[in-house]
Amino acid sequence: MGLNYMGFVDGSIDWEEDKIAAKVDKKKCIQCGVCMDFYCPVPRKGDDDYPFIDEKLCQGCGLCAAICPGDAISVVYI
């Protein structure tokens, strides 16, 4: 599943801390909880019952995006 998020290392991504993080698109989220039940402790249930990803804790690895069945999580520049 993670192959969709892999690419060539060409220097186009700034991997420095606090530069990239995962973000949830609430319009696509089906609130299944898979991202919160997986290994990463960063995605948590927000006040509105949607997953919340703290940009300061997220390292932008893309694991939550890779396992999201609704394709609602993506790794973005912050």
Coordinates of N, CA and C in Angstrom, one line a residue:
M1 N 0.8 -1.2 0.0 CA 0.0 0.0 0.0 C 0.9 1.3 0.0
G2 N 2.0 1.2 0.6 CA 2.8 2.4 0.7 C 3.5 2.7 -0.6
L3 N 3.5 1.8 -1.6 CA 4.2 2.1 -2.8 C 3.6 3.3 -3.5
N4 N 2.4 3.7 -3.3 CA 1.8 4.8 -3.9 C 2.5 6.1 -3.5
Y5 N 3.1 6.1 -2.3 CA 3.7 7.3 -1.7 C 5.2 7.3 -1.8
M6 N 5.7 6.3 -2.5 CA 7.2 6.3 -2.6 C 7.6 7.0 -3.9
G7 N 8.7 7.6 -3.9 CA 9.2 8.2 -5.2 C 10.7 8.3 -5.2
F8 N 11.3 8.8 -6.2 CA 12.7 9.0 -6.3 C 13.2 10.1 -5.4
V9 N 14.3 9.9 -4.8 CA 14.9 10.9 -3.9 C 15.7 11.8 -4.9
D10 N 15.1 13.0 -5.1 CA 15.7 13.9 -6.1 C 16.0 15.3 -5.5
G11 N 15.8 15.4 -4.2 CA 16.1 16.7 -3.6 C 14.9 17.6 -3.6
S12 N 13.8 17.2 -4.2 CA 12.7 18.1 -4.3 C 11.9 18.2 -3.0
I13 N 12.1 17.4 -2.0 CA 11.4 17.4 -0.7 C 12.4 17.8 0.4
D14 N 12.0 18.8 1.1 CA 12.8 19.3 2.3 C 12.5 18.4 3.5
W15 N 13.3 17.5 3.9 CA 13.0 16.5 4.9 C 13.4 17.1 6.3
E16 N 13.7 18.4 6.4 CA 14.0 19.0 7.7 C 12.8 18.9 8.6
E17 N 13.1 18.9 9.9 CA 12.0 18.9 10.9 C 11.1 20.1 10.8
D18 N 9.8 19.8 10.9 CA 8.8 20.9 10.9 C 8.6 21.4 9.5
K19 N 9.0 20.7 8.4 CA 8.8 21.1 7.1 C 7.6 20.4 6.4
I20 N 7.4 19.1 6.7 CA 6.3 18.3 6.1 C 5.6 17.6 7.2
A21 N 4.3 17.3 7.0 CA 3.5 16.6 8.0 C 2.3 16.1 7.3
A22 N 1.6 15.1 7.9 CA 0.4 14.5 7.4 C -0.8 15.5 7.7
K23 N -1.7 15.5 6.8 CA -2.9 16.3 7.0 C -4.2 15.5 6.6
V24 N -5.2 15.6 7.4 CA -6.5 14.9 7.1 C -7.5 15.8 6.4
D25 N -8.0 15.2 5.3 CA -9.1 15.9 4.5 C -10.4 15.3 5.1
K26 N -11.1 16.1 5.8 CA -12.3 15.7 6.5 C -13.4 15.3 5.5
K27 N -13.4 15.9 4.3 CA -14.4 15.6 3.3 C -14.2 14.1 2.8
K28 N -13.0 13.6 2.8 CA -12.7 12.2 2.4 C -12.7 11.2 3.5
C29 N -12.6 11.7 4.7 CA -12.4 10.8 5.9 C -13.7 10.1 6.1
I30 N -13.6 8.7 6.3 CA -14.8 7.9 6.6 C -14.9 7.6 8.1
Q31 N -14.0 8.2 8.9 CA -14.0 8.0 10.3 C -13.9 6.5 10.7
C32 N -13.0 5.8 10.0 CA -12.9 4.3 10.3 C -12.0 4.1 11.5
G33 N -11.0 5.0 11.8 CA -10.1 4.9 12.9 C -8.9 4.1 12.7
V34 N -8.7 3.7 11.4 CA -7.5 2.9 11.1 C -6.2 3.6 11.4
C35 N -6.2 4.9 11.1 CA -4.9 5.7 11.3 C -4.6 5.8 12.8
M36 N -5.7 5.8 13.7 CA -5.5 6.0 15.1 C -5.2 4.6 15.8
D37 N -5.5 3.5 15.1 CA -5.3 2.2 15.7 C -4.0 1.6 15.3
F38 N -3.3 2.3 14.4 CA -2.0 1.7 13.9 C -0.9 2.1 14.8
Y39 N 0.3 1.8 14.3 CA 1.5 2.0 15.2 C 1.8 3.4 15.6
C40 N 1.6 4.4 14.7 CA 2.0 5.8 15.0 C 1.1 6.4 16.0
P41 N 1.7 7.0 17.1 CA 0.9 7.6 18.1 C 0.4 9.0 17.8
V42 N 0.8 9.6 16.7 CA 0.4 11.0 16.4 C -1.1 11.2 16.0
P43 N -1.7 10.4 15.1 CA -3.1 10.6 14.8 C -4.0 10.3 16.0
R44 N -4.7 11.3 16.4 CA -5.6 11.1 17.6 C -7.0 11.6 17.2
K45 N -8.0 11.2 18.0 CA -9.4 11.6 17.7 C -9.5 13.0 18.2
G46 N -10.0 13.9 17.3 CA -10.2 15.3 17.6 C -11.6 15.5 18.3
D47 N -11.8 16.7 18.7 CA -13.1 17.1 19.3 C -14.3 16.8 18.4
D48 N -14.1 16.9 17.1 CA -15.2 16.6 16.2 C -15.2 15.2 15.7
D49 N -14.5 14.3 16.3 CA -14.5 12.8 16.1 C -13.7 12.5 14.8
Y50 N -13.1 13.4 14.1 CA -12.2 13.2 13.0 C -10.8 13.0 13.5
P51 N -9.9 12.3 12.8 CA -8.5 12.2 13.2 C -7.9 13.6 13.2
F52 N -7.0 13.8 14.2 CA -6.3 15.1 14.3 C -4.8 14.7 14.3
I53 N -4.0 15.3 13.5 CA -2.6 15.1 13.4 C -1.9 16.4 13.8
D54 N -1.1 16.3 14.9 CA -0.4 17.4 15.4 C 0.9 17.6 14.5
E55 N 0.9 18.7 13.8 CA 2.0 19.0 12.9 C 3.4 19.0 13.6
K56 N 3.4 19.4 14.8 CA 4.7 19.5 15.6 C 5.2 18.1 15.9
L57 N 4.3 17.1 16.1 CA 4.8 15.8 16.4 C 5.0 14.9 15.2
C58 N 4.3 15.2 14.1 CA 4.4 14.4 12.9 C 5.7 14.6 12.2
Q59 N 6.3 13.5 11.8 CA 7.6 13.5 11.1 C 7.4 13.3 9.6
G60 N 6.2 13.2 9.1 CA 5.9 13.2 7.7 C 6.3 11.9 7.0
C61 N 6.3 10.8 7.7 CA 6.7 9.5 7.2 C 5.7 8.9 6.1
G62 N 4.5 9.3 6.3 CA 3.5 8.9 5.3 C 2.8 7.6 5.6
L63 N 3.1 7.0 6.8 CA 2.6 5.7 7.1 C 1.0 5.8 7.3
C64 N 0.5 6.8 7.9 CA -0.9 6.9 8.1 C -1.6 7.1 6.7
A65 N -0.9 7.9 5.8 CA -1.5 8.1 4.5 C -1.5 6.8 3.7
A66 N -0.5 6.0 3.9 CA -0.5 4.7 3.2 C -1.5 3.7 3.6
I67 N -2.0 3.8 4.9 CA -2.9 2.8 5.4 C -4.4 3.3 5.4
C68 N -4.6 4.6 5.0 CA -5.9 5.2 5.1 C -6.8 4.6 3.9
P69 N -7.9 3.9 4.2 CA -8.7 3.3 3.2 C -9.5 4.3 2.4
G70 N -9.7 5.5 3.0 CA -10.5 6.6 2.3 C -9.6 7.5 1.6
D71 N -8.3 7.3 1.5 CA -7.4 8.2 0.9 C -7.6 9.7 1.4
A72 N -7.8 9.8 2.7 CA -8.1 11.1 3.3 C -6.9 11.8 3.9
I73 N -5.8 11.1 4.0 CA -4.6 11.6 4.6 C -3.5 11.8 3.5
S74 N -2.8 12.9 3.6 CA -1.7 13.1 2.6 C -0.6 13.9 3.4
V75 N 0.6 13.7 2.9 CA 1.7 14.4 3.4 C 1.9 15.7 2.6
V76 N 2.0 16.8 3.4 CA 2.0 18.1 2.7 C 3.2 19.0 3.4
Y77 N 3.6 20.0 2.6 CA 4.5 21.0 3.2 C 3.7 21.9 4.1
I78 N 4.4 22.2 5.2 CA 3.7 23.1 6.2 C 4.4 24.4 6.3

